CSV table of C-alpha atoms and ligand atoms in Angstrom, one decimal:
chain,number,residue,atom,x,y,z
A,150,MET,CA,0.0,-0.2,0.3
A,151,ARG,CA,1.8,3.8,-1.4
A,152,ILE,CA,0.2,6.5,0.7
A,153,ASP,CA,0.5,10.3,0.0
A,154,LEU,CA,-1.2,12.2,2.2
A,155,HIS,CA,-0.3,16.2,1.8
A,156,THR,CA,-1.4,17.6,-2.5
A,157,HIS,CA,-1.9,20.2,-4.0
A,158,SER,CA,-4.5,21.6,-6.6
A,159,ARG,CA,-5.0,24.2,-8.7
A,160,THR,CA,-7.8,25.1,-6.3
A,161,SER,CA,-4.5,26.8,-4.4
A,162,ASP,CA,-1.3,26.9,-5.5
A,163,GLY,CA,-0.9,23.3,-6.8
A,164,THR,CA,-0.9,22.8,-10.2
A,165,ASP,CA,-3.1,20.2,-11.5
A,166,SER,CA,-6.9,19.9,-11.2
A,167,PRO,CA,-7.7,17.6,-8.5
A,168,ALA,CA,-9.2,14.5,-11.1
A,169,GLU,CA,-5.9,15.2,-13.0
A,170,LEU,CA,-4.1,15.0,-9.2
A,171,VAL,CA,-5.9,11.8,-8.5
A,172,ALA,CA,-5.3,10.4,-11.9
A,173,ALA,CA,-1.5,10.6,-11.4
A,174,ALA,CA,-1.6,9.4,-8.2
A,175,ALA,CA,-2.8,6.3,-9.8
A,176,ARG,CA,-0.3,6.6,-12.6
A,177,ALA,CA,2.6,6.8,-9.8
A,178,GLY,CA,1.4,4.2,-8.4
A,179,LEU,CA,-0.3,5.0,-4.8
A,180,ASP,CA,-3.4,3.8,-3.0
A,181,VAL,CA,-4.4,6.5,-0.9
A,182,VAL,CA,-3.9,10.2,-1.8
A,183,ALA,CA,-5.4,13.3,0.1
A,184,LEU,CA,-5.4,16.3,-1.1
A,185,THR,CA,-5.0,18.9,0.9
A,186,ASP,CA,-5.7,22.6,-0.4
A,187,HIS,CA,-4.5,25.5,1.3
A,188,ASP,CA,-7.9,26.7,2.8
A,189,THR,CA,-10.2,25.4,0.9
A,190,PHE,CA,-12.2,22.7,0.3
A,191,ASP,CA,-13.0,23.2,-2.8
A,192,GLY,CA,-11.6,20.7,-4.7
A,193,LEU,CA,-12.5,17.8,-2.8
A,194,PRO,CA,-15.9,16.7,-4.8
A,195,GLU,CA,-14.0,16.1,-8.1
A,196,ALA,CA,-10.6,14.5,-6.8
A,197,PHE,CA,-13.8,12.0,-5.1
A,198,ASP,CA,-15.0,11.3,-7.8
A,199,ALA,CA,-12.0,11.0,-10.3
A,200,GLY,CA,-11.1,8.5,-7.2
A,201,ARG,CA,-14.2,6.0,-7.6
A,202,GLU,CA,-12.9,6.5,-11.6
A,203,HIS,CA,-9.3,5.5,-11.0
A,204,GLY,CA,-9.9,3.1,-7.6
A,205,VAL,CA,-7.8,5.1,-5.5
A,206,ARG,CA,-8.5,5.7,-2.6
A,207,VAL,CA,-9.2,10.2,-1.8
A,208,VAL,CA,-8.9,11.2,1.7
A,209,GLY,CA,-10.1,14.6,1.7
A,210,GLY,CA,-8.0,17.1,3.6
A,211,VAL,CA,-7.1,20.7,4.0
A,212,GLU,CA,-4.0,22.7,5.0
A,213,VAL,CA,-4.9,25.4,7.6
A,214,SER,CA,-2.8,28.6,7.5
A,215,THR,CA,-2.2,29.4,11.3
A,216,ASP,CA,-0.3,31.9,13.2
A,217,LEU,CA,1.9,30.7,16.3
A,218,ASP,CA,3.3,33.8,18.0
A,219,GLY,CA,2.9,35.4,14.4
A,220,HIS,CA,5.2,32.6,13.2
A,221,SER,CA,3.2,30.3,9.7
A,222,VAL,CA,2.4,26.8,11.1
A,223,HIS,CA,1.0,24.7,8.6
A,224,LEU,CA,-2.1,22.3,10.3
A,225,LEU,CA,-3.4,19.5,8.4
A,226,GLY,CA,-6.9,18.7,8.7
A,227,TYR,CA,-8.0,14.9,7.9
A,228,GLY,CA,-11.5,13.5,7.5
A,229,CYS,CA,-13.2,16.9,8.7
A,230,ASP,CA,-17.2,18.1,7.1
A,231,LEU,CA,-17.1,19.8,4.8
A,232,THR,CA,-20.4,22.5,5.9
A,233,ALA,CA,-18.9,23.0,9.6
A,234,PRO,CA,-19.7,26.2,9.8
A,235,ALA,CA,-16.9,27.5,12.1
A,236,LEU,CA,-14.5,25.5,10.4
A,237,ALA,CA,-16.1,27.2,6.4
A,238,ALA,CA,-16.1,30.5,8.0
A,239,GLU,CA,-12.1,30.6,9.1
A,240,LEU,CA,-11.0,29.7,6.5
A,241,GLY,CA,-12.3,32.2,4.8
A,242,ARG,CA,-11.6,34.8,7.0
A,243,ASN,CA,-7.6,32.9,5.9
A,244,ARG,CA,-8.4,32.8,2.1
A,245,GLU,CA,-9.4,36.8,2.8
A,246,GLY,CA,-6.5,37.4,3.5
A,247,ARG,CA,-5.2,36.2,1.1
A,248,GLY,CA,-6.6,38.5,-1.0
A,249,ASP,CA,-6.4,41.4,0.6
A,250,ARG,CA,-2.7,41.6,0.8
A,251,LEU,CA,-2.5,41.1,-2.8
A,252,PRO,CA,-2.4,45.2,-4.2
A,253,LEU,CA,0.9,45.8,-0.8
A,254,MET,CA,2.1,43.1,-2.5
A,255,CYS,CA,2.3,44.2,-5.6
A,256,ALA,CA,3.0,47.5,-5.2
A,257,GLN,CA,6.1,46.6,-2.7
A,258,LEU,CA,6.7,44.5,-6.1
A,259,THR,CA,6.4,47.6,-8.8
A,260,GLU,CA,8.5,49.3,-5.9
A,261,ALA,CA,11.2,46.6,-5.8
A,262,GLY,CA,12.0,47.1,-9.7
A,263,VAL,CA,9.8,44.3,-11.2
A,264,PRO,CA,6.3,45.4,-11.6
A,265,VAL,CA,3.2,43.6,-11.5
A,266,SER,CA,-0.3,44.5,-11.1
A,267,VAL,CA,-3.0,42.7,-9.2
A,268,GLU,CA,-4.9,41.6,-12.1
A,269,GLU,CA,-1.6,40.0,-13.8
A,270,VAL,CA,-2.1,37.6,-10.3
A,271,LEU,CA,-5.7,36.8,-10.5
A,272,GLU,CA,-5.4,36.0,-13.9
A,273,ALA,CA,-2.4,33.6,-13.0
A,274,ALA,CA,-4.6,32.3,-10.1
A,275,ALA,CA,-6.9,31.1,-13.1
A,276,GLY,CA,-10.0,32.1,-10.2
A,277,ALA,CA,-8.5,29.5,-7.8
A,278,PRO,CA,-10.7,29.7,-4.4
A,279,ALA,CA,-6.9,30.9,-2.2
A,280,VAL,CA,-4.8,32.7,-4.4
A,281,GLY,CA,-1.1,32.4,-2.5
A,282,ARG,CA,2.6,33.6,-3.8
A,283,PRO,CA,3.3,31.2,-5.9
A,284,HIS,CA,0.6,32.6,-8.2
A,285,VAL,CA,2.0,36.0,-7.3
A,286,ALA,CA,5.4,34.4,-9.0
A,287,ASP,CA,3.7,32.6,-11.8
A,288,ALA,CA,3.1,37.0,-12.3
A,289,LEU,CA,6.7,37.5,-11.8
A,290,ILE,CA,7.4,34.4,-14.6
A,291,ALA,CA,4.6,35.8,-17.1
A,292,ARG,CA,6.3,39.0,-16.9
A,293,GLY,CA,9.4,37.2,-17.5
A,294,HIS,CA,11.0,39.1,-14.1
A,295,VAL,CA,12.1,35.7,-13.1
A,296,ALA,CA,12.8,31.9,-14.3
A,297,ASP,CA,10.6,29.8,-11.6
A,298,ARG,CA,8.7,30.0,-8.3
A,299,LYS,CA,11.9,29.4,-6.5
A,300,GLU,CA,13.9,32.5,-7.9
A,301,ALA,CA,9.9,34.6,-7.2
A,302,PHE,CA,10.3,33.3,-3.6
A,303,ASP,CA,14.0,33.6,-2.6
A,304,LEU,CA,14.3,37.3,-4.4
A,305,TYR,CA,11.4,38.4,-3.7
A,306,LEU,CA,8.3,36.6,-1.8
A,307,ALA,CA,9.7,34.9,0.9
A,308,GLU,CA,9.8,36.5,4.2
A,309,GLY,CA,12.2,39.4,4.8
A,310,ARG,CA,12.7,39.9,0.9
A,311,PRO,CA,10.9,43.2,-0.8
A,312,GLY,CA,7.8,41.4,-1.4
A,313,TYR,CA,7.0,39.8,1.4
A,314,VAL,CA,3.6,41.0,3.5
A,315,GLU,CA,2.2,39.5,6.6
A,316,ARG,CA,-1.5,38.5,6.3
A,317,TYR,CA,-4.4,36.8,8.3
A,318,SER,CA,-4.5,33.3,9.5
A,319,THR,CA,-6.1,31.3,12.8
A,320,PRO,CA,-4.4,30.7,15.5
A,321,LEU,CA,-3.0,27.3,15.8
A,322,GLY,CA,-5.0,26.4,18.9
A,323,LEU,CA,-8.0,27.3,17.7
A,324,ALA,CA,-7.1,26.3,14.0
A,325,ILE,CA,-6.8,22.4,15.9
A,326,ASP,CA,-10.2,22.5,18.3
A,327,LEU,CA,-11.8,24.0,14.6
A,328,VAL,CA,-10.5,20.7,12.8
A,329,HIS,CA,-12.0,18.3,15.7
A,330,GLY,CA,-14.7,20.8,15.7
A,331,SER,CA,-15.6,19.4,12.3
A,332,GLY,CA,-15.2,15.9,13.2
A,333,GLY,CA,-11.5,15.4,11.6
A,334,ALA,CA,-7.9,14.7,12.7
A,335,ALA,CA,-5.3,17.5,13.3
A,336,VAL,CA,-1.6,16.7,12.2
A,337,LEU,CA,1.2,19.4,12.4
A,338,ALA,CA,3.0,20.1,8.4
A,339,HIS,CA,6.2,19.7,8.1
A,340,PRO,CA,6.7,20.9,11.8
A,341,TRP,CA,10.5,21.5,11.1
A,342,GLY,CA,10.3,22.7,7.6
A,343,ARG,CA,11.2,26.4,6.7
A,344,GLY,CA,11.3,28.7,9.5
A,345,SER,CA,8.3,26.8,11.5
A,346,SER,CA,11.3,24.8,13.4
A,347,ARG,CA,11.8,27.9,15.6
A,348,VAL,CA,8.5,27.7,16.9
A,349,LEU,CA,7.8,24.8,17.2
A,350,THR,CA,9.7,23.1,19.6
A,351,VAL,CA,9.3,19.9,21.5
A,352,PRO,CA,7.9,21.4,24.8
A,353,VAL,CA,5.5,23.5,22.4
A,354,ILE,CA,4.9,20.2,20.6
A,355,GLU,CA,4.0,18.4,23.5
A,356,GLY,CA,1.6,20.8,24.8
A,357,LEU,CA,-0.1,21.4,21.7
A,358,VAL,CA,-0.8,17.1,21.9
A,359,ARG,CA,-1.7,18.0,26.3
A,360,ASP,CA,-3.5,20.6,25.8
A,361,HIS,CA,-5.8,20.5,22.2
A,362,GLY,CA,-5.0,16.7,22.0
A,363,LEU,CA,-2.8,17.6,18.3
A,364,ASP,CA,-3.4,13.8,16.4
A,365,GLY,CA,0.2,13.7,14.4
A,366,VAL,CA,3.3,15.3,13.3
A,367,GLU,CA,4.4,15.1,9.1
A,368,VAL,CA,8.2,13.5,9.6
A,369,ASP,CA,8.8,12.5,6.3
A,370,HIS,CA,9.0,16.3,3.9
A,371,SER,CA,10.9,16.6,2.6
A,372,ASP,CA,11.6,20.2,4.0
A,373,HIS,CA,13.1,17.7,7.5
A,374,ASP,CA,16.2,16.5,7.1
A,375,GLU,CA,17.4,13.0,8.4
A,376,ALA,CA,18.2,14.1,11.6
A,377,ALA,CA,15.1,15.8,11.5
A,378,ARG,CA,13.3,12.7,10.1
A,379,ARG,CA,14.4,10.5,13.2
A,380,GLU,CA,13.8,13.1,15.9
A,381,LEU,CA,10.7,14.1,14.7
A,382,GLY,CA,9.7,10.1,14.3
A,383,ALA,CA,10.7,9.4,18.2
A,384,LEU,CA,8.9,12.2,19.7
A,385,ALA,CA,5.4,11.2,18.0
A,386,GLU,CA,6.2,7.8,19.7
A,387,ARG,CA,7.2,9.2,22.7
A,388,LEU,CA,3.5,11.5,22.7
A,389,ARG,CA,1.4,8.3,20.9
A,390,VAL,CA,0.3,10.3,18.4
A,391,VAL,CA,0.4,9.6,14.0
A,392,ALA,CA,3.5,9.8,12.4
A,393,THR,CA,2.5,10.9,8.7
A,394,GLY,CA,4.9,11.0,5.1
A,395,SER,CA,4.0,12.7,2.2
A,396,SER,CA,4.7,14.4,-1.0
A,397,ASP,CA,3.8,17.5,-0.8
A,398,TYR,CA,3.0,17.4,-4.4
A,399,HIS,CA,2.0,20.9,-5.8
A,400,GLY,CA,2.5,19.7,-9.9
A,401,THR,CA,4.9,21.4,-11.8
A,402,GLY,CA,4.6,24.3,-9.2
A,403,LYS,CA,7.5,22.6,-6.9
A,404,LYS,CA,10.5,21.1,-8.8
A,405,ASP,CA,11.5,17.8,-7.0
A,406,HIS,CA,8.6,16.7,-5.5
A,407,PRO,CA,7.2,14.4,-7.3
A,408,LEU,CA,3.5,12.4,-6.0
A,409,GLY,CA,4.8,9.9,-3.5
A,410,LEU,CA,7.7,11.0,-2.6
A,411,ASN,CA,7.4,10.3,0.4
A,412,THR,CA,4.6,8.0,1.6
A,413,THR,CA,3.2,6.9,4.6
A,414,THR,CA,3.0,3.5,6.4
A,415,PRO,CA,-0.3,1.8,6.3
A,416,ALA,CA,-0.2,1.3,10.1
A,417,ALA,CA,-0.2,4.6,10.4
A,418,PHE,CA,-2.5,5.2,7.7
A,419,GLU,CA,-5.0,3.0,10.1
A,420,GLU,CA,-4.0,5.2,13.2
A,421,LEU,CA,-4.7,8.3,12.0
A,422,LEU,CA,-8.1,6.6,10.5
A,423,HIS,CA,-9.0,5.5,14.1
A,424,ALA,CA,-8.5,9.6,14.8
A,425,MET,CA,-10.8,10.5,12.2
A,426,ASN,CA,-13.3,8.4,13.5
A,427,ASP,CA,-12.6,9.0,17.1
A,428,HIS,CA,-13.2,12.3,16.2
A,429,ARG,CA,-16.1,12.0,14.2
A,430,SER,CA,-17.8,10.7,16.2
A,431,ARG,CA,-17.7,12.5,19.3
A,432,GLY,CA,-18.7,14.9,17.5
A,433,ARG,CA,-18.1,17.9,18.9
B,599,AMP,P1,1.2,31.3,1.0
B,599,AMP,O1,0.0,30.2,0.9
B,599,AMP,O2,0.7,32.6,0.0
B,599,AMP,O3,1.7,32.1,2.0
B,599,AMP,O4,2.6,30.7,0.3
B,599,AMP,C1,3.1,29.8,0.6
B,599,AMP,C2,3.0,29.1,-0.5
B,599,AMP,O5,3.5,29.1,-1.5
B,599,AMP,C3,3.7,27.2,0.1
B,599,AMP,O6,2.5,26.5,0.7
B,599,AMP,C4,4.5,26.8,-1.0
B,599,AMP,O7,3.4,25.8,-1.7
B,599,AMP,C5,4.9,27.2,-1.8
B,599,AMP,N1,6.2,28.2,-1.4
B,599,AMP,C6,7.1,28.4,-0.4
B,599,AMP,N2,8.5,28.8,-0.6
B,599,AMP,C7,8.5,28.4,-1.9
B,599,AMP,C8,9.7,28.1,-2.6
B,599,AMP,N3,10.7,28.4,-2.7
B,599,AMP,N4,9.7,27.8,-4.1
B,599,AMP,C9,8.7,27.2,-4.4
B,599,AMP,N5,7.4,26.8,-3.5
B,599,AMP,C10,7.2,27.6,-2.7
B,600,FE,FE1,1.2,25.0,-1.4
B,601,FE,FE1,2.4,23.9,3.5
B,602,ZN,ZN1,1.3,21.7,0.9
């Protein structure tokens, strides 16, 4: 069984449609794939249909933008009720924050010598409900300012670069509670990747498990080196939470992130299904 629990479609900042992504998962030999677009469930119905067509089990997911002490942390929610009003409202706030920052980002980029307009960014996003910096990157590529998304982030879009603008994200503890309240399981995405290792220390993760019932941590992820994977895996075992592995596939948007690059063991997937069942039946 090959299981990949973190992927993105064009509904957020991936480049495949949800159906194309599931078809690609089938070709890649995956038995289970979770679609986890940023701050939206909109791609899931199409992905579920494609899963039935291609014989791939599709897990409904979302990657929630959250904030911990002013730092960006990504939280994966699995098996949430897509209509749960409190979670849906909060995802809507996050999407609004994504849109609201665009005029300032474009002004700052123009100031930095790489002019781009909000219209061009929205054209690059092609109707995606969750507009992200990768779409800004695509607009910069279309203008010929940069060669690819990576160069756009390195030069202009990463935190501390001239095009960076803060946006609203759900407080992390609240995000975990809302995922649980919608009957889903909550897993920290790439906790020691990029900037988040500074805030998601061992005591902080212990606190999230103790105080919010965090269900798991993503261990095998390309943003983690071998040492981080070993240490996080041991931590998950000690805290008795699920250790997942995934590709964080973004289609052609992220190089070297093919589907199935990292996978979740069948045993860990069973534990995650148990957690999802518990939260659903608790219906809190
Ligand atoms: P945003 O959702 O607007 O905060 O943008 C963050 C997203 O940009 C992440 O989820 C990644 O998909 C993507 N991203 C971050 N850094 C890079 C990079 N260096 N190259 C390509 N994509 C990136
Ligand atoms: Fe992304
Ligand atoms: Fe992420
Ligand atoms: Zn992701």
